[in-house]
Amino acid sequence: MEYLDNLNKEQKMAVMHIDGPCLVVAGAGSGKTKVLTTRIAYLIDQGIYSSNILAITFTNKAAKEMKERINKIVTNNYAFVGTFHSFGLRIIKENYDILGLTKNFTIIDSEDALSIIKKIMKDKAIDVKEISPSYIRNRISFIKNEMLSDAEITRCFLSEVEKKAALIYFEYQKVLKKNNVIDFDDLLKLPVDLFISNPDILDKYQDKYQYILVDEYQDTNEVQYKLIKLLSSKYRNIFVVGDQNQAIYGFRQANYKNIVNFESDYPDAEVIVLNQNYRSTTTILNAANSVIKNNIHKKDVKLYSELGEGVKVKYLRSDNGSGEVNIVVNEIKNLLELGYQKSDIAIFYRTNAQSRVYEEAMLKNNFSYKVVGSFYFYKRKEIKDLISYLKLIENHDDDISLKRIINEPKRGIGTKTIDNLESIANEKNISMFEAITSGRELEFKNLIMDLTKQSQDLSLTELIDLILEKSGMQEEFTKDHSLDGELRMENLMEFRSITESFQNVTGSVNLSDFLDEISLIADITEHKDEDDAITLMTFHSAKGLEFKVVFMVGMEDGIMPHINSMSEENGLEEERRLCYVGITRAKERLYITNAKRRMLYGKEMINPPSRFIAEIAPEYIESNIISEKKIDKNLLYDDTDSEYKSGDIVTHLTYGKGVVVGVDERFVTIAFDKRFGIRKFFKNYKGLKKGK
């Protein structure tokens, strides 16, 4: 058993534990996957049939990696190694008839589930503007994952909205049954129902899977916890690996208390702590330890490393958000000169909306990059929809933009209507916009006409706000109480930052100029997913990964920790665990950055530095507060409006000489030569000078 030779003392204890319950508290980077896979090999070598072994993890990627590692150590491996959902599917397939299904049952995805919910809402005359179908889908998922009985649903769902959600849930279940289909949440719920209702079947599976291993136990929810507890209750050979300090998925109903309560569930459990980290330098681990020790609900796992002290954590503070981006870019350039590869570097942020400024910086500096767990900002559906509104307002002949948004958000304009419009337009050699003469599509046309008219008197940011309101996009995502709806709304609000920045720097409120500007950045052909690329991701997406260099950006109270965590029970503790996860992804160098003020969601924010920075012991952090020269609005705008009148000659920094052709309370309209045409600016913009 040479494979035992490369294990440390604690790892070896865990691997060689055979019978009875065992909790392995595996700190970040402590080799938990190695322990799990080696233990399976060891059990097989000890004469335990591999077919009696069940190993459960959370992702297909992790399951595949575990299988590959096991097969390198032993042959004839028939252990079940897979995700909770793949295991649940196996149980259902083997017992479909008892569960009231036929052999050819199918699994619907979340989009199919949404379609069923919408149909029920329509039949029940429940307005989708009043309650979002996505919200209902999430409540149904919650019911199934929490294993709520019909009586519990009736007792707990008391508000008018939740009563309607309960009504739709019961109808939804009838539709699934009638159509011989199950949804993704049923893959976990149905096996538990099966075992509770059929002790003989449970007994059969308990005999089948006498040795059970569970990865990332701190991320289990109620239904997963019950499934494992039922299966392991006969032989009690339950071996779980996890780290309470890395429990960051509370928003998905994961319950970190499952790992906290393991010793209560199994008083005779052996507890083994893996605290030697094979990833990071001592300084980085000490920084992580000094942060997480501030949590009340924690397992004391003081990580240590034998990889050397390493360099101190670098804390860089800038005057504003653009200065922070510049700092990160300059540090990346220095790192590349030191010999680091782009693939060694990752940038972590708390919300997806923060990625936009870093994506643009990567493009401008010709750095190859990839965005993990999210779409490239300008490729996101809601952003492309918003830009299409802007394009159609600017150019009514833009059929491509019209087809994209004529039924977005949904207005009851079907594909047949759109195809018919296109045929009429082609026949008459006119635009689709011009071809609209009646029906719901005429309401859409009037909306665009109204937005076009109002845009003449609005700044770009005001126009964005008006589009979001009048189009129904804002209402759609605000009423969608799901995480997805919240993220989409955050992205739309972040688009306001782009218009604000454009207006502040150029003074221009011309839609055509703005569209030209963003087209240079938003060209998706420039976004290449390369191997040697800087990685951009949220803290949540970083779980399980590691990089030589990590930048944790936007580290300010209100962003990280997130503003929502301040009002949630245990919210701040989960944010601290998230920070801990971020720190422990770094192998050699860790940067923490923030700004005194920043533009986010189209608003200027002034946040204090993240409280987590102060929790890092001073001996592990090197503070170098850098003051970047920022674009000061005071340099660009006068406090009082400049006086203009029609006929005045003015000079613009970019467009040259022009003649004032219109003045109102806020804007001055100027005609330049034919290359630039007529442009509109804020009256108090200093980039304009009167006189020849």
JSON list of N, CA, C and O in Angstrom, two decimals, residues 179-206:
[
{"chain": "A", "resi": 179, "resn": "ASN", "atom": "N", "xyz": [-48.28, 14.15, -16.28]},
{"chain": "A", "resi": 179, "resn": "ASN", "atom": "CA", "xyz": [-47.39, 14.05, -17.45]},
{"chain": "A", "resi": 179, "resn": "ASN", "atom": "C", "xyz": [-46.24, 13.05, -17.26]},
{"chain": "A", "resi": 179, "resn": "ASN", "atom": "O", "xyz": [-45.37, 12.95, -18.12]},
{"chain": "A", "resi": 180, "resn": "ASN", "atom": "N", "xyz": [-46.24, 12.34, -16.11]},
{"chain": "A", "resi": 180, "resn": "ASN", "atom": "CA", "xyz": [-45.20, 11.34, -15.85]},
{"chain": "A", "resi": 180, "resn": "ASN", "atom": "C", "xyz": [-43.80, 11.95, -15.91]},
{"chain": "A", "resi": 180, "resn": "ASN", "atom": "O", "xyz": [-42.88, 11.42, -16.51]},
{"chain": "A", "resi": 181, "resn": "VAL", "atom": "N", "xyz": [-43.67, 13.13, -15.27]},
{"chain": "A", "resi": 181, "resn": "VAL", "atom": "CA", "xyz": [-42.37, 13.82, -15.24]},
{"chain": "A", "resi": 181, "resn": "VAL", "atom": "C", "xyz": [-42.02, 14.19, -13.80]},
{"chain": "A", "resi": 181, "resn": "VAL", "atom": "O", "xyz": [-42.89, 14.26, -12.93]},
{"chain": "A", "resi": 182, "resn": "ILE", "atom": "N", "xyz": [-40.75, 14.41, -13.57]},
{"chain": "A", "resi": 182, "resn": "ILE", "atom": "CA", "xyz": [-40.27, 14.90, -12.28]},
{"chain": "A", "resi": 182, "resn": "ILE", "atom": "C", "xyz": [-39.35, 16.09, -12.54]},
{"chain": "A", "resi": 182, "resn": "ILE", "atom": "O", "xyz": [-38.81, 16.23, -13.64]},
{"chain": "A", "resi": 183, "resn": "ASP", "atom": "N", "xyz": [-39.17, 16.93, -11.53]},
{"chain": "A", "resi": 183, "resn": "ASP", "atom": "CA", "xyz": [-38.23, 18.04, -11.70]},
{"chain": "A", "resi": 183, "resn": "ASP", "atom": "C", "xyz": [-36.94, 17.74, -10.95]},
{"chain": "A", "resi": 183, "resn": "ASP", "atom": "O", "xyz": [-36.78, 16.69, -10.31]},
{"chain": "A", "resi": 184, "resn": "PHE", "atom": "N", "xyz": [-36.00, 18.65, -11.04]},
{"chain": "A", "resi": 184, "resn": "PHE", "atom": "CA", "xyz": [-34.67, 18.43, -10.51]},
{"chain": "A", "resi": 184, "resn": "PHE", "atom": "C", "xyz": [-34.68, 18.22, -9.00]},
{"chain": "A", "resi": 184, "resn": "PHE", "atom": "O", "xyz": [-33.94, 17.41, -8.46]},
{"chain": "A", "resi": 185, "resn": "ASP", "atom": "N", "xyz": [-35.55, 18.95, -8.30]},
{"chain": "A", "resi": 185, "resn": "ASP", "atom": "CA", "xyz": [-35.63, 18.82, -6.84]},
{"chain": "A", "resi": 185, "resn": "ASP", "atom": "C", "xyz": [-36.20, 17.47, -6.43]},
{"chain": "A", "resi": 185, "resn": "ASP", "atom": "O", "xyz": [-35.89, 16.96, -5.35]},
{"chain": "A", "resi": 186, "resn": "ASP", "atom": "N", "xyz": [-37.03, 16.88, -7.30]},
{"chain": "A", "resi": 186, "resn": "ASP", "atom": "CA", "xyz": [-37.59, 15.56, -7.00]},
{"chain": "A", "resi": 186, "resn": "ASP", "atom": "C", "xyz": [-36.51, 14.48, -6.94]},
{"chain": "A", "resi": 186, "resn": "ASP", "atom": "O", "xyz": [-36.71, 13.43, -6.31]},
{"chain": "A", "resi": 187, "resn": "LEU", "atom": "N", "xyz": [-35.41, 14.72, -7.62]},
{"chain": "A", "resi": 187, "resn": "LEU", "atom": "CA", "xyz": [-34.32, 13.73, -7.61]},
{"chain": "A", "resi": 187, "resn": "LEU", "atom": "C", "xyz": [-33.80, 13.48, -6.19]},
{"chain": "A", "resi": 187, "resn": "LEU", "atom": "O", "xyz": [-33.22, 12.43, -5.91]},
{"chain": "A", "resi": 188, "resn": "LEU", "atom": "N", "xyz": [-33.99, 14.45, -5.31]},
{"chain": "A", "resi": 188, "resn": "LEU", "atom": "CA", "xyz": [-33.60, 14.29, -3.91]},
{"chain": "A", "resi": 188, "resn": "LEU", "atom": "C", "xyz": [-34.80, 13.95, -3.03]},
{"chain": "A", "resi": 188, "resn": "LEU", "atom": "O", "xyz": [-34.72, 13.11, -2.14]},
{"chain": "A", "resi": 189, "resn": "LYS", "atom": "N", "xyz": [-35.90, 14.61, -3.27]},
{"chain": "A", "resi": 189, "resn": "LYS", "atom": "CA", "xyz": [-37.07, 14.45, -2.40]},
{"chain": "A", "resi": 189, "resn": "LYS", "atom": "C", "xyz": [-37.70, 13.06, -2.53]},
{"chain": "A", "resi": 189, "resn": "LYS", "atom": "O", "xyz": [-38.06, 12.44, -1.52]},
{"chain": "A", "resi": 190, "resn": "LEU", "atom": "N", "xyz": [-37.85, 12.57, -3.76]},
{"chain": "A", "resi": 190, "resn": "LEU", "atom": "CA", "xyz": [-38.55, 11.29, -3.95]},
{"chain": "A", "resi": 190, "resn": "LEU", "atom": "C", "xyz": [-37.84, 10.11, -3.28]},
{"chain": "A", "resi": 190, "resn": "LEU", "atom": "O", "xyz": [-38.51, 9.26, -2.67]},
{"chain": "A", "resi": 191, "resn": "PRO", "atom": "N", "xyz": [-36.51, 10.02, -3.36]},
{"chain": "A", "resi": 191, "resn": "PRO", "atom": "CA", "xyz": [-35.85, 8.91, -2.64]},
{"chain": "A", "resi": 191, "resn": "PRO", "atom": "C", "xyz": [-36.10, 8.96, -1.13]},
{"chain": "A", "resi": 191, "resn": "PRO", "atom": "O", "xyz": [-36.27, 7.92, -0.50]},
{"chain": "A", "resi": 192, "resn": "VAL", "atom": "N", "xyz": [-36.11, 10.17, -0.56]},
{"chain": "A", "resi": 192, "resn": "VAL", "atom": "CA", "xyz": [-36.37, 10.29, 0.88]},
{"chain": "A", "resi": 192, "resn": "VAL", "atom": "C", "xyz": [-37.81, 9.86, 1.19]},
{"chain": "A", "resi": 192, "resn": "VAL", "atom": "O", "xyz": [-38.05, 9.10, 2.14]},
{"chain": "A", "resi": 193, "resn": "ASP", "atom": "N", "xyz": [-38.75, 10.31, 0.39]},
{"chain": "A", "resi": 193, "resn": "ASP", "atom": "CA", "xyz": [-40.15, 9.89, 0.56]},
{"chain": "A", "resi": 193, "resn": "ASP", "atom": "C", "xyz": [-40.26, 8.36, 0.46]},
{"chain": "A", "resi": 193, "resn": "ASP", "atom": "O", "xyz": [-40.98, 7.72, 1.25]},
{"chain": "A", "resi": 194, "resn": "LEU", "atom": "N", "xyz": [-39.56, 7.81, -0.51]},
{"chain": "A", "resi": 194, "resn": "LEU", "atom": "CA", "xyz": [-39.58, 6.36, -0.74]},
{"chain": "A", "resi": 194, "resn": "LEU", "atom": "C", "xyz": [-39.08, 5.61, 0.49]},
{"chain": "A", "resi": 194, "resn": "LEU", "atom": "O", "xyz": [-39.72, 4.65, 0.96]},
{"chain": "A", "resi": 195, "resn": "PHE", "atom": "N", "xyz": [-37.96, 6.04, 1.04]},
{"chain": "A", "resi": 195, "resn": "PHE", "atom": "CA", "xyz": [-37.37, 5.35, 2.19]},
{"chain": "A", "resi": 195, "resn": "PHE", "atom": "C", "xyz": [-38.23, 5.47, 3.45]},
{"chain": "A", "resi": 195, "resn": "PHE", "atom": "O", "xyz": [-38.35, 4.53, 4.22]},
{"chain": "A", "resi": 196, "resn": "ILE", "atom": "N", "xyz": [-38.83, 6.66, 3.64]},
{"chain": "A", "resi": 196, "resn": "ILE", "atom": "CA", "xyz": [-39.67, 6.86, 4.83]},
{"chain": "A", "resi": 196, "resn": "ILE", "atom": "C", "xyz": [-40.93, 6.00, 4.75]},
{"chain": "A", "resi": 196, "resn": "ILE", "atom": "O", "xyz": [-41.36, 5.41, 5.75]},
{"chain": "A", "resi": 197, "resn": "SER", "atom": "N", "xyz": [-41.50, 5.89, 3.57]},
{"chain": "A", "resi": 197, "resn": "SER", "atom": "CA", "xyz": [-42.76, 5.15, 3.39]},
{"chain": "A", "resi": 197, "resn": "SER", "atom": "C", "xyz": [-42.56, 3.64, 3.24]},
{"chain": "A", "resi": 197, "resn": "SER", "atom": "O", "xyz": [-43.52, 2.87, 3.41]},
{"chain": "A", "resi": 198, "resn": "ASN", "atom": "N", "xyz": [-41.34, 3.22, 2.92]},
{"chain": "A", "resi": 198, "resn": "ASN", "atom": "CA", "xyz": [-41.08, 1.80, 2.64]},
{"chain": "A", "resi": 198, "resn": "ASN", "atom": "C", "xyz": [-39.84, 1.31, 3.37]},
{"chain": "A", "resi": 198, "resn": "ASN", "atom": "O", "xyz": [-38.74, 1.25, 2.79]},
{"chain": "A", "resi": 199, "resn": "PRO", "atom": "N", "xyz": [-39.97, 0.97, 4.64]},
{"chain": "A", "resi": 199, "resn": "PRO", "atom": "CA", "xyz": [-38.82, 0.53, 5.43]},
{"chain": "A", "resi": 199, "resn": "PRO", "atom": "C", "xyz": [-38.09, -0.67, 4.82]},
{"chain": "A", "resi": 199, "resn": "PRO", "atom": "O", "xyz": [-36.87, -0.79, 4.95]},
{"chain": "A", "resi": 200, "resn": "ASP", "atom": "N", "xyz": [-38.82, -1.54, 4.13]},
{"chain": "A", "resi": 200, "resn": "ASP", "atom": "CA", "xyz": [-38.17, -2.71, 3.52]},
{"chain": "A", "resi": 200, "resn": "ASP", "atom": "C", "xyz": [-37.23, -2.29, 2.38]},
{"chain": "A", "resi": 200, "resn": "ASP", "atom": "O", "xyz": [-36.15, -2.87, 2.22]},
{"chain": "A", "resi": 201, "resn": "ILE", "atom": "N", "xyz": [-37.64, -1.29, 1.62]},
{"chain": "A", "resi": 201, "resn": "ILE", "atom": "CA", "xyz": [-36.78, -0.79, 0.53]},
{"chain": "A", "resi": 201, "resn": "ILE", "atom": "C", "xyz": [-35.56, -0.08, 1.12]},
{"chain": "A", "resi": 201, "resn": "ILE", "atom": "O", "xyz": [-34.43, -0.27, 0.65]},
{"chain": "A", "resi": 202, "resn": "LEU", "atom": "N", "xyz": [-35.79, 0.71, 2.16]},
{"chain": "A", "resi": 202, "resn": "LEU", "atom": "CA", "xyz": [-34.67, 1.37, 2.83]},
{"chain": "A", "resi": 202, "resn": "LEU", "atom": "C", "xyz": [-33.67, 0.33, 3.33]},
{"chain": "A", "resi": 202, "resn": "LEU", "atom": "O", "xyz": [-32.46, 0.48, 3.15]},
{"chain": "A", "resi": 203, "resn": "ASP", "atom": "N", "xyz": [-34.18, -0.74, 3.93]},
{"chain": "A", "resi": 203, "resn": "ASP", "atom": "CA", "xyz": [-33.31, -1.79, 4.47]},
{"chain": "A", "resi": 203, "resn": "ASP", "atom": "C", "xyz": [-32.44, -2.40, 3.36]},
{"chain": "A", "resi": 203, "resn": "ASP", "atom": "O", "xyz": [-31.26, -2.67, 3.57]},
{"chain": "A", "resi": 204, "resn": "LYS", "atom": "N", "xyz": [-33.04, -2.58, 2.19]},
{"chain": "A", "resi": 204, "resn": "LYS", "atom": "CA", "xyz": [-32.30, -3.14, 1.05]},
{"chain": "A", "resi": 204, "resn": "LYS", "atom": "C", "xyz": [-31.14, -2.22, 0.64]},
{"chain": "A", "resi": 204, "resn": "LYS", "atom": "O", "xyz": [-30.02, -2.69, 0.40]},
{"chain": "A", "resi": 205, "resn": "TYR", "atom": "N", "xyz": [-31.39, -0.92, 0.60]},
{"chain": "A", "resi": 205, "resn": "TYR", "atom": "CA", "xyz": [-30.33, 0.02, 0.21]},
{"chain": "A", "resi": 205, "resn": "TYR", "atom": "C", "xyz": [-29.30, 0.21, 1.33]},
{"chain": "A", "resi": 205, "resn": "TYR", "atom": "O", "xyz": [-28.13, 0.47, 1.06]},
{"chain": "A", "resi": 206, "resn": "GLN", "atom": "N", "xyz": [-29.72, 0.07, 2.57]},
{"chain": "A", "resi": 206, "resn": "GLN", "atom": "CA", "xyz": [-28.76, 0.13, 3.67]},
{"chain": "A", "resi": 206, "resn": "GLN", "atom": "C", "xyz": [-27.78, -1.03, 3.58]},
{"chain": "A", "resi": 206, "resn": "GLN", "atom": "O", "xyz": [-26.58, -0.86, 3.84]}
]
